[in-house]
């Protein structure tokens, strides 16, 4: 019963999210042998002012 | 000083949240022996279009 | 399909863990209305040298 | 710079892990448009006595 | 490529967030030897009604 | 009562960990105004075969 959490900045479309969770779920089913219904994927989005790379917020890059 | 994170889809009421964190905290105090004031519970909610089971978003189930 | 993560230092017994996940699951079923089989609880343990309160590692408190 | 965390019980082989992170990374690159080098995947494994479904530890199922 | 997640209640200003991620990144670079560009920091904020200490929601303290 | 989680590959020394949690805690106290005793930092380490960048496990880079 794997739980997968994708931490990302806001701004992806519904189509992008739908496609991502579909493919990640398929990868877990294929490689870890979990039944699909046991795979949970959650996208944890943060606004750009809440995420940084190299110490610089994405809102200021 | 346990930190408990509850990942769930949006939509619970304040009453539901209040009751949940109260009972989870009591369980940690009872079984792990932590003082109540050291127990932190955070509910990390995502919109239904950000969470999937079986590869299908909750917004489309 | 809530996923609950309990972050704690190592050292609890199997009996403590069994009791904790049972009570947390019951709380989620009762207050959030999830079916029990959809509730996943994972205890993420770290050694005492990997966790700190007030800037002091638990291995040195 | 998405960070993906896969929470699972212990016991997968190196081959399973290698294949899983490869496919998850490819899915993030394809659907979220991230450069591959910016995609981080971490598998957070717990022993079976630290994870439960339906309130029952995996070590006792 | 460390990923740092700061779980906090909502309400900090942009200046506070900018300063925090800058100092956390510097600490990881200094002590863990990671290149700055490989350090990702994400602030996961929750409303006060989603976070509790001692079993009491921050919205009711 | 912020909870900070540092996800990293295994291999840092006790001195490195001690210094890191000290500086991260100081940054949270300084910029977010939390009392030191309310700041919890946990380092979630994974073996190199459980973490990947660019789809390649750290054990194979």
Coordinates of C-alpha atoms in Angstrom, one line a residue:
Chain A
X1 CA 0.0 0.0 0.0
X2 CA 2.6 2.6 -1.1
X3 CA 1.9 6.3 -0.6
X4 CA 3.6 8.6 -3.1
X5 CA 3.9 12.3 -2.4
X6 CA 4.9 14.7 -5.1
X7 CA 6.1 18.0 -3.7
X8 CA 6.0 20.7 -6.4
X9 CA 5.3 24.4 -7.0
X10 CA 1.8 25.4 -8.0
X11 CA 0.7 25.9 -11.6
X12 CA 0.2 22.5 -13.3
X13 CA -3.0 21.9 -15.2
X14 CA -5.5 19.2 -14.5
X15 CA -4.3 17.4 -17.6
X16 CA -0.8 17.4 -16.3
X17 CA -1.8 16.1 -12.9
X18 CA -4.1 13.4 -14.4
X19 CA -1.3 12.1 -16.6
X20 CA 1.3 12.2 -13.9
X21 CA -0.6 10.2 -11.3
X22 CA -1.6 7.7 -13.9
X23 CA 2.0 7.0 -14.9
X24 CA 3.4 7.0 -11.4
X25 CA 0.7 4.5 -10.4
X26 CA 1.5 2.3 -13.3
X27 CA 5.2 2.4 -12.4
X28 CA 4.5 1.3 -8.8
X29 CA 2.2 -1.5 -10.0
X30 CA 4.7 -2.7 -12.5
X31 CA 7.9 -2.6 -10.4
X32 CA 6.7 -3.0 -6.8
X33 CA 3.9 -5.4 -7.6
X34 CA 1.2 -3.5 -5.7
X35 CA -2.4 -3.8 -6.8
X36 CA -3.4 -0.5 -8.5
X37 CA -6.2 0.2 -6.0
X38 CA -3.6 0.1 -3.2
X39 CA -1.5 2.9 -4.7
X40 CA -2.2 6.4 -3.4
X41 CA -0.6 9.5 -5.0
X42 CA -0.9 13.0 -3.5
X43 CA 0.5 16.1 -5.1
X44 CA 1.5 18.6 -2.4
X45 CA 1.7 22.0 -4.1
X46 CA 3.1 25.1 -2.6
X47 CA 3.0 28.6 -3.9
X48 CA 6.2 29.9 -5.5
X49 CA 7.0 32.0 -2.5
X50 CA 7.1 28.8 -0.4
X51 CA 9.7 26.9 -2.3
X52 CA 13.3 27.5 -2.9
X53 CA 16.3 26.1 -4.8
X54 CA 19.8 27.2 -3.9
X55 CA 18.3 29.4 -1.2
X56 CA 16.3 31.5 -3.7
X57 CA 12.5 31.4 -3.7
X58 CA 10.9 30.3 -6.9
X59 CA 8.9 33.6 -6.8
X60 CA 12.1 35.5 -7.1
X61 CA 14.1 33.4 -9.6
Chain B
X1 CA 8.2 14.9 20.4
X2 CA 6.3 13.0 17.7
X3 CA 5.0 14.8 14.7
X4 CA 2.0 13.3 13.0
X5 CA 0.9 14.2 9.5
X6 CA -2.5 13.3 8.1
X7 CA -2.6 13.5 4.3
X8 CA -6.2 13.8 3.1
X9 CA -8.4 15.4 0.5
X10 CA -10.1 18.7 1.3
X11 CA -13.6 18.9 2.7
X12 CA -13.6 18.0 6.4
X13 CA -15.4 20.3 8.8
X14 CA -13.8 22.1 11.7
X15 CA -15.6 19.7 14.0
X16 CA -14.2 16.7 12.2
X17 CA -10.7 18.1 12.4
X18 CA -11.0 19.1 16.1
X19 CA -12.1 15.6 17.0
X20 CA -9.5 13.8 14.9
X21 CA -6.5 15.7 16.3
X22 CA -7.8 15.2 19.8
X23 CA -8.1 11.5 19.5
X24 CA -4.8 11.0 17.6
X25 CA -3.0 13.0 20.3
X26 CA -4.6 10.9 23.0
X27 CA -3.5 7.8 21.3
X28 CA 0.1 9.0 21.1
X29 CA 0.1 10.0 24.7
X30 CA -1.4 6.7 25.8
X31 CA 0.7 4.3 23.7
X32 CA 4.0 6.2 23.1
X33 CA 4.2 7.9 26.5
X34 CA 4.7 11.4 25.1
X35 CA 3.5 14.4 27.1
X36 CA 0.5 15.9 25.3
X37 CA 2.2 19.2 24.8
X38 CA 4.9 17.5 22.8
X39 CA 2.5 16.0 20.3
X40 CA 2.1 17.9 17.1
X41 CA -0.6 16.9 14.5
X42 CA -0.9 18.6 11.1
X43 CA -3.5 17.8 8.5
X44 CA -2.1 18.3 5.0
X45 CA -5.1 18.7 2.8
X46 CA -5.0 18.6 -1.0
X47 CA -7.8 19.5 -3.4
X48 CA -9.5 16.4 -5.0
X49 CA -7.6 17.1 -8.3
X50 CA -4.3 16.6 -6.5
X51 CA -4.9 13.2 -5.0
X52 CA -5.4 9.8 -6.7
X53 CA -6.2 6.2 -5.8
X54 CA -5.6 3.5 -8.4
X55 CA -4.3 6.2 -10.8
X56 CA -7.6 8.0 -10.9
X57 CA -7.9 11.5 -9.4
X58 CA -10.5 11.9 -6.6
X59 CA -12.0 14.7 -8.7
X60 CA -12.8 12.2 -11.4
X61 CA -14.0 9.2 -9.4
Chain C
X1 CA -7.7 7.2 1.6
X2 CA -5.9 9.1 4.2
X3 CA -2.2 8.4 4.8
X4 CA -0.9 9.1 8.3
X5 CA 2.8 9.4 9.0
X6 CA 4.0 9.3 12.6
X7 CA 7.6 10.7 12.9
X8 CA 9.3 9.5 16.1
X9 CA 12.6 8.5 17.6
X10 CA 13.3 4.8 17.7
X11 CA 12.7 2.6 20.6
X12 CA 9.0 1.7 20.8
X13 CA 8.0 -1.9 21.2
X14 CA 5.9 -3.9 18.9
X15 CA 3.0 -3.7 21.4
X16 CA 3.2 0.1 21.5
X17 CA 3.2 0.3 17.7
X18 CA 0.3 -2.2 17.3
X19 CA -1.8 -0.2 19.8
X20 CA -1.0 3.1 18.3
X21 CA -1.8 2.3 14.7
X22 CA -5.1 0.6 15.9
X23 CA -6.2 3.7 17.7
X24 CA -5.2 6.2 15.0
X25 CA -7.0 4.2 12.4
X26 CA -10.1 4.0 14.6
X27 CA -10.0 7.8 15.0
X28 CA -9.8 8.4 11.2
X29 CA -12.6 6.0 10.6
X30 CA -14.8 7.6 13.3
X31 CA -14.2 11.3 12.5
X32 CA -13.3 11.4 8.8
X33 CA -15.6 8.7 7.7
X34 CA -13.0 6.7 5.8
X35 CA -13.4 2.9 5.5
X36 CA -10.8 1.2 7.7
X37 CA -9.2 -0.6 4.8
X38 CA -8.4 2.7 3.2
X39 CA -6.5 4.0 6.1
X40 CA -2.7 3.7 6.0
X41 CA -0.5 4.5 8.9
X42 CA 3.3 4.5 8.7
X43 CA 5.7 5.1 11.6
X44 CA 8.8 6.8 10.3
X45 CA 11.5 6.2 13.0
X46 CA 14.8 7.9 13.2
X47 CA 17.7 7.1 15.6
X48 CA 18.1 9.5 18.4
X49 CA 21.1 11.1 16.7
X50 CA 18.8 12.1 13.8
X51 CA 16.2 14.0 15.7
X52 CA 16.4 17.2 17.7
X53 CA 14.2 19.5 19.9
X54 CA 15.3 23.0 20.7
X55 CA 18.4 22.4 18.5
X56 CA 19.7 19.6 20.7
X57 CA 19.8 16.0 19.4
X58 CA 17.8 13.5 21.4
X59 CA 21.0 11.4 21.7
X60 CA 22.5 14.3 23.7
X61 CA 19.6 15.4 25.9
Chain D
X1 CA 12.6 20.8 -8.8
X2 CA 10.0 18.3 -7.7
X3 CA 10.7 16.0 -4.8
X4 CA 8.9 12.6 -4.8
X5 CA 8.7 10.5 -1.8
X6 CA 7.6 6.8 -2.0
X7 CA 6.6 5.4 1.4
X8 CA 6.7 1.7 1.4
X9 CA 7.4 -1.4 3.4
X10 CA 10.9 -2.9 3.2
X11 CA 11.8 -5.7 1.0
X12 CA 12.1 -4.5 -2.6
X13 CA 15.3 -5.5 -4.5
X14 CA 17.8 -3.1 -6.0
X15 CA 16.4 -3.9 -9.5
X16 CA 12.9 -3.0 -8.4
X17 CA 14.1 0.3 -6.9
X18 CA 16.2 1.2 -9.9
X19 CA 13.3 0.6 -12.3
X20 CA 10.8 2.5 -10.2
X21 CA 12.8 5.7 -9.8
X22 CA 13.7 5.6 -13.5
X23 CA 10.0 5.4 -14.5
X24 CA 8.8 8.0 -11.9
X25 CA 11.5 10.4 -13.0
X26 CA 10.5 9.9 -16.7
X27 CA 6.8 10.6 -15.8
X28 CA 7.7 13.9 -14.0
X29 CA 9.9 15.0 -16.9
X30 CA 7.2 14.1 -19.5
X31 CA 4.1 15.6 -17.7
X32 CA 5.5 18.3 -15.5
X33 CA 8.2 19.5 -17.8
X34 CA 11.0 19.4 -15.3
X35 CA 14.5 18.7 -16.4
X36 CA 15.5 15.2 -15.3
X37 CA 18.4 16.4 -13.2
X38 CA 16.0 18.5 -11.1
X39 CA 13.9 15.5 -10.2
X40 CA 14.7 13.8 -6.8
X41 CA 13.0 10.5 -5.8
X42 CA 13.5 9.1 -2.3
X43 CA 12.1 5.7 -1.2
X44 CA 11.3 5.9 2.5
X45 CA 11.1 2.3 3.7
X46 CA 9.8 1.1 7.0
X47 CA 9.9 -2.4 8.5
X48 CA 6.6 -4.3 8.3
X49 CA 6.1 -3.7 12.0
X50 CA 6.0 0.1 11.3
X51 CA 3.3 0.2 8.7
X52 CA -0.4 -0.7 8.9
X53 CA -3.5 -0.9 6.7
X54 CA -6.9 -1.1 8.2
X55 CA -5.3 -0.8 11.7
X56 CA -3.3 -4.0 11.3
X57 CA 0.5 -4.0 11.0
X58 CA 1.9 -5.5 7.9
X59 CA 4.0 -7.8 10.1
X60 CA 0.7 -9.3 11.4
X61 CA -1.3 -9.6 8.2
Chain E
X1 CA 20.5 16.7 -3.1
X2 CA 18.8 17.2 0.3
X3 CA 15.1 18.1 0.4
X4 CA 14.0 20.1 3.4
X5 CA 10.4 20.4 4.4
X6 CA 9.2 23.0 6.9
X7 CA 5.8 22.3 8.2
X8 CA 4.2 25.4 9.8
X9 CA 1.0 27.2 10.3
X10 CA 0.1 29.9 7.8
X11 CA 0.9 33.6 8.3
X12 CA 4.5 34.3 7.7
X13 CA 5.5 37.2 5.4
X14 CA 7.5 36.9 2.3
X15 CA 10.4 38.5 4.1
X16 CA 10.3 35.8 6.8
X17 CA 10.1 33.0 4.2
X18 CA 13.0 34.5 2.1
X19 CA 15.2 34.8 5.1
X20 CA 14.4 31.3 6.4
X21 CA 15.1 29.4 3.2
X22 CA 18.3 31.4 2.7
X23 CA 19.7 30.4 6.2
X24 CA 18.5 26.8 6.1
X25 CA 20.2 26.4 2.7
X26 CA 23.4 27.9 4.0
X27 CA 23.3 25.5 6.9
X28 CA 22.9 22.5 4.7
X29 CA 25.7 23.7 2.4
X30 CA 28.0 24.4 5.3
X31 CA 27.4 21.2 7.4
X32 CA 26.4 18.6 4.9
X33 CA 28.7 19.7 2.0
X34 CA 25.9 19.9 -0.6
X35 CA 26.2 22.4 -3.4
X36 CA 23.7 25.2 -2.9
X37 CA 21.9 24.5 -6.2
X38 CA 21.2 21.0 -5.0
X39 CA 19.4 22.1 -1.9
X40 CA 15.6 22.3 -2.1
X41 CA 13.5 23.9 0.7
X42 CA 9.7 23.8 0.7
X43 CA 7.5 25.4 3.3
X44 CA 4.3 23.3 3.7
X45 CA 1.8 25.7 5.4
X46 CA -1.5 24.7 6.8
X47 CA -4.3 26.9 8.1
X48 CA -4.5 27.2 11.9
X49 CA -7.5 24.9 11.9
X50 CA -5.4 22.1 10.4
X51 CA -2.6 22.0 13.0
X52 CA -2.7 21.2 16.7
X53 CA -0.4 21.1 19.6
X54 CA -1.4 19.1 22.7
X55 CA -4.6 18.0 20.9
X56 CA -5.8 21.6 20.5
X57 CA -6.1 23.3 17.1
X58 CA -4.0 26.5 16.7
X59 CA -7.3 28.2 15.6
X60 CA -8.6 27.5 19.1
X61 CA -5.6 28.2 21.3
Chain F
X1 CA 5.6 24.5 16.6
X2 CA 7.3 24.0 13.3
X3 CA 8.5 20.5 12.3
X4 CA 11.4 20.4 9.9
X5 CA 12.3 17.3 8.0
X6 CA 15.6 16.9 6.2
X7 CA 15.6 14.1 3.6
X8 CA 19.1 13.0 2.8
X9 CA 21.2 10.0 1.9
X10 CA 23.0 8.2 4.7
X11 CA 26.6 8.9 5.7
X12 CA 26.8 12.1 7.7
X13 CA 28.7 12.1 10.9
X14 CA 27.3 12.9 14.3
X15 CA 29.2 16.2 14.3
X16 CA 27.6 17.2 11.0
X17 CA 24.1 16.3 12.2
X18 CA 24.6 18.2 15.5
X19 CA 25.7 21.3 13.7
X20 CA 23.0 21.1 11.1
X21 CA 20.0 20.8 13.5
X22 CA 21.5 23.6 15.7
X23 CA 21.7 26.1 12.8
X24 CA 18.3 25.1 11.3
X25 CA 16.7 25.6 14.7
X26 CA 18.4 29.0 15.1
X27 CA 17.1 30.0 11.7
X28 CA 13.5 29.1 12.6
X29 CA 13.7 30.9 15.9
X30 CA 15.2 34.0 14.3
X31 CA 13.0 34.3 11.2
X32 CA 9.7 32.6 12.2
X33 CA 9.7 33.8 15.8
X34 CA 9.2 30.3 17.3
X35 CA 10.5 29.5 20.8
X36 CA 13.5 27.1 20.4
X37 CA 11.9 24.4 22.4
X38 CA 9.0 24.3 20.0
X39 CA 11.2 23.6 17.0
X40 CA 11.6 19.9 16.0
X41 CA 14.1 18.8 13.4
X42 CA 14.2 15.2 12.1
X43 CA 16.8 13.9 9.6
X44 CA 15.2 11.2 7.4
X45 CA 18.1 9.3 6.0
X46 CA 17.8 6.7 3.3
X47 CA 20.5 4.3 2.0
X48 CA 22.1 5.4 -1.4
X49 CA 20.1 2.7 -3.1
X50 CA 16.9 4.4 -2.1
X51 CA 17.5 7.8 -3.4
X52 CA 17.8 9.1 -7.0
X53 CA 18.6 12.2 -8.9
X54 CA 17.8 12.4 -12.6
X55 CA 16.5 8.9 -12.4
X56 CA 19.8 7.4 -11.3
X57 CA 20.2 5.9 -7.8
X58 CA 22.9 7.5 -5.7
X59 CA 24.4 4.0 -5.3
X60 CA 25.0 4.0 -9.0
X61 CA 26.2 7.5 -9.7

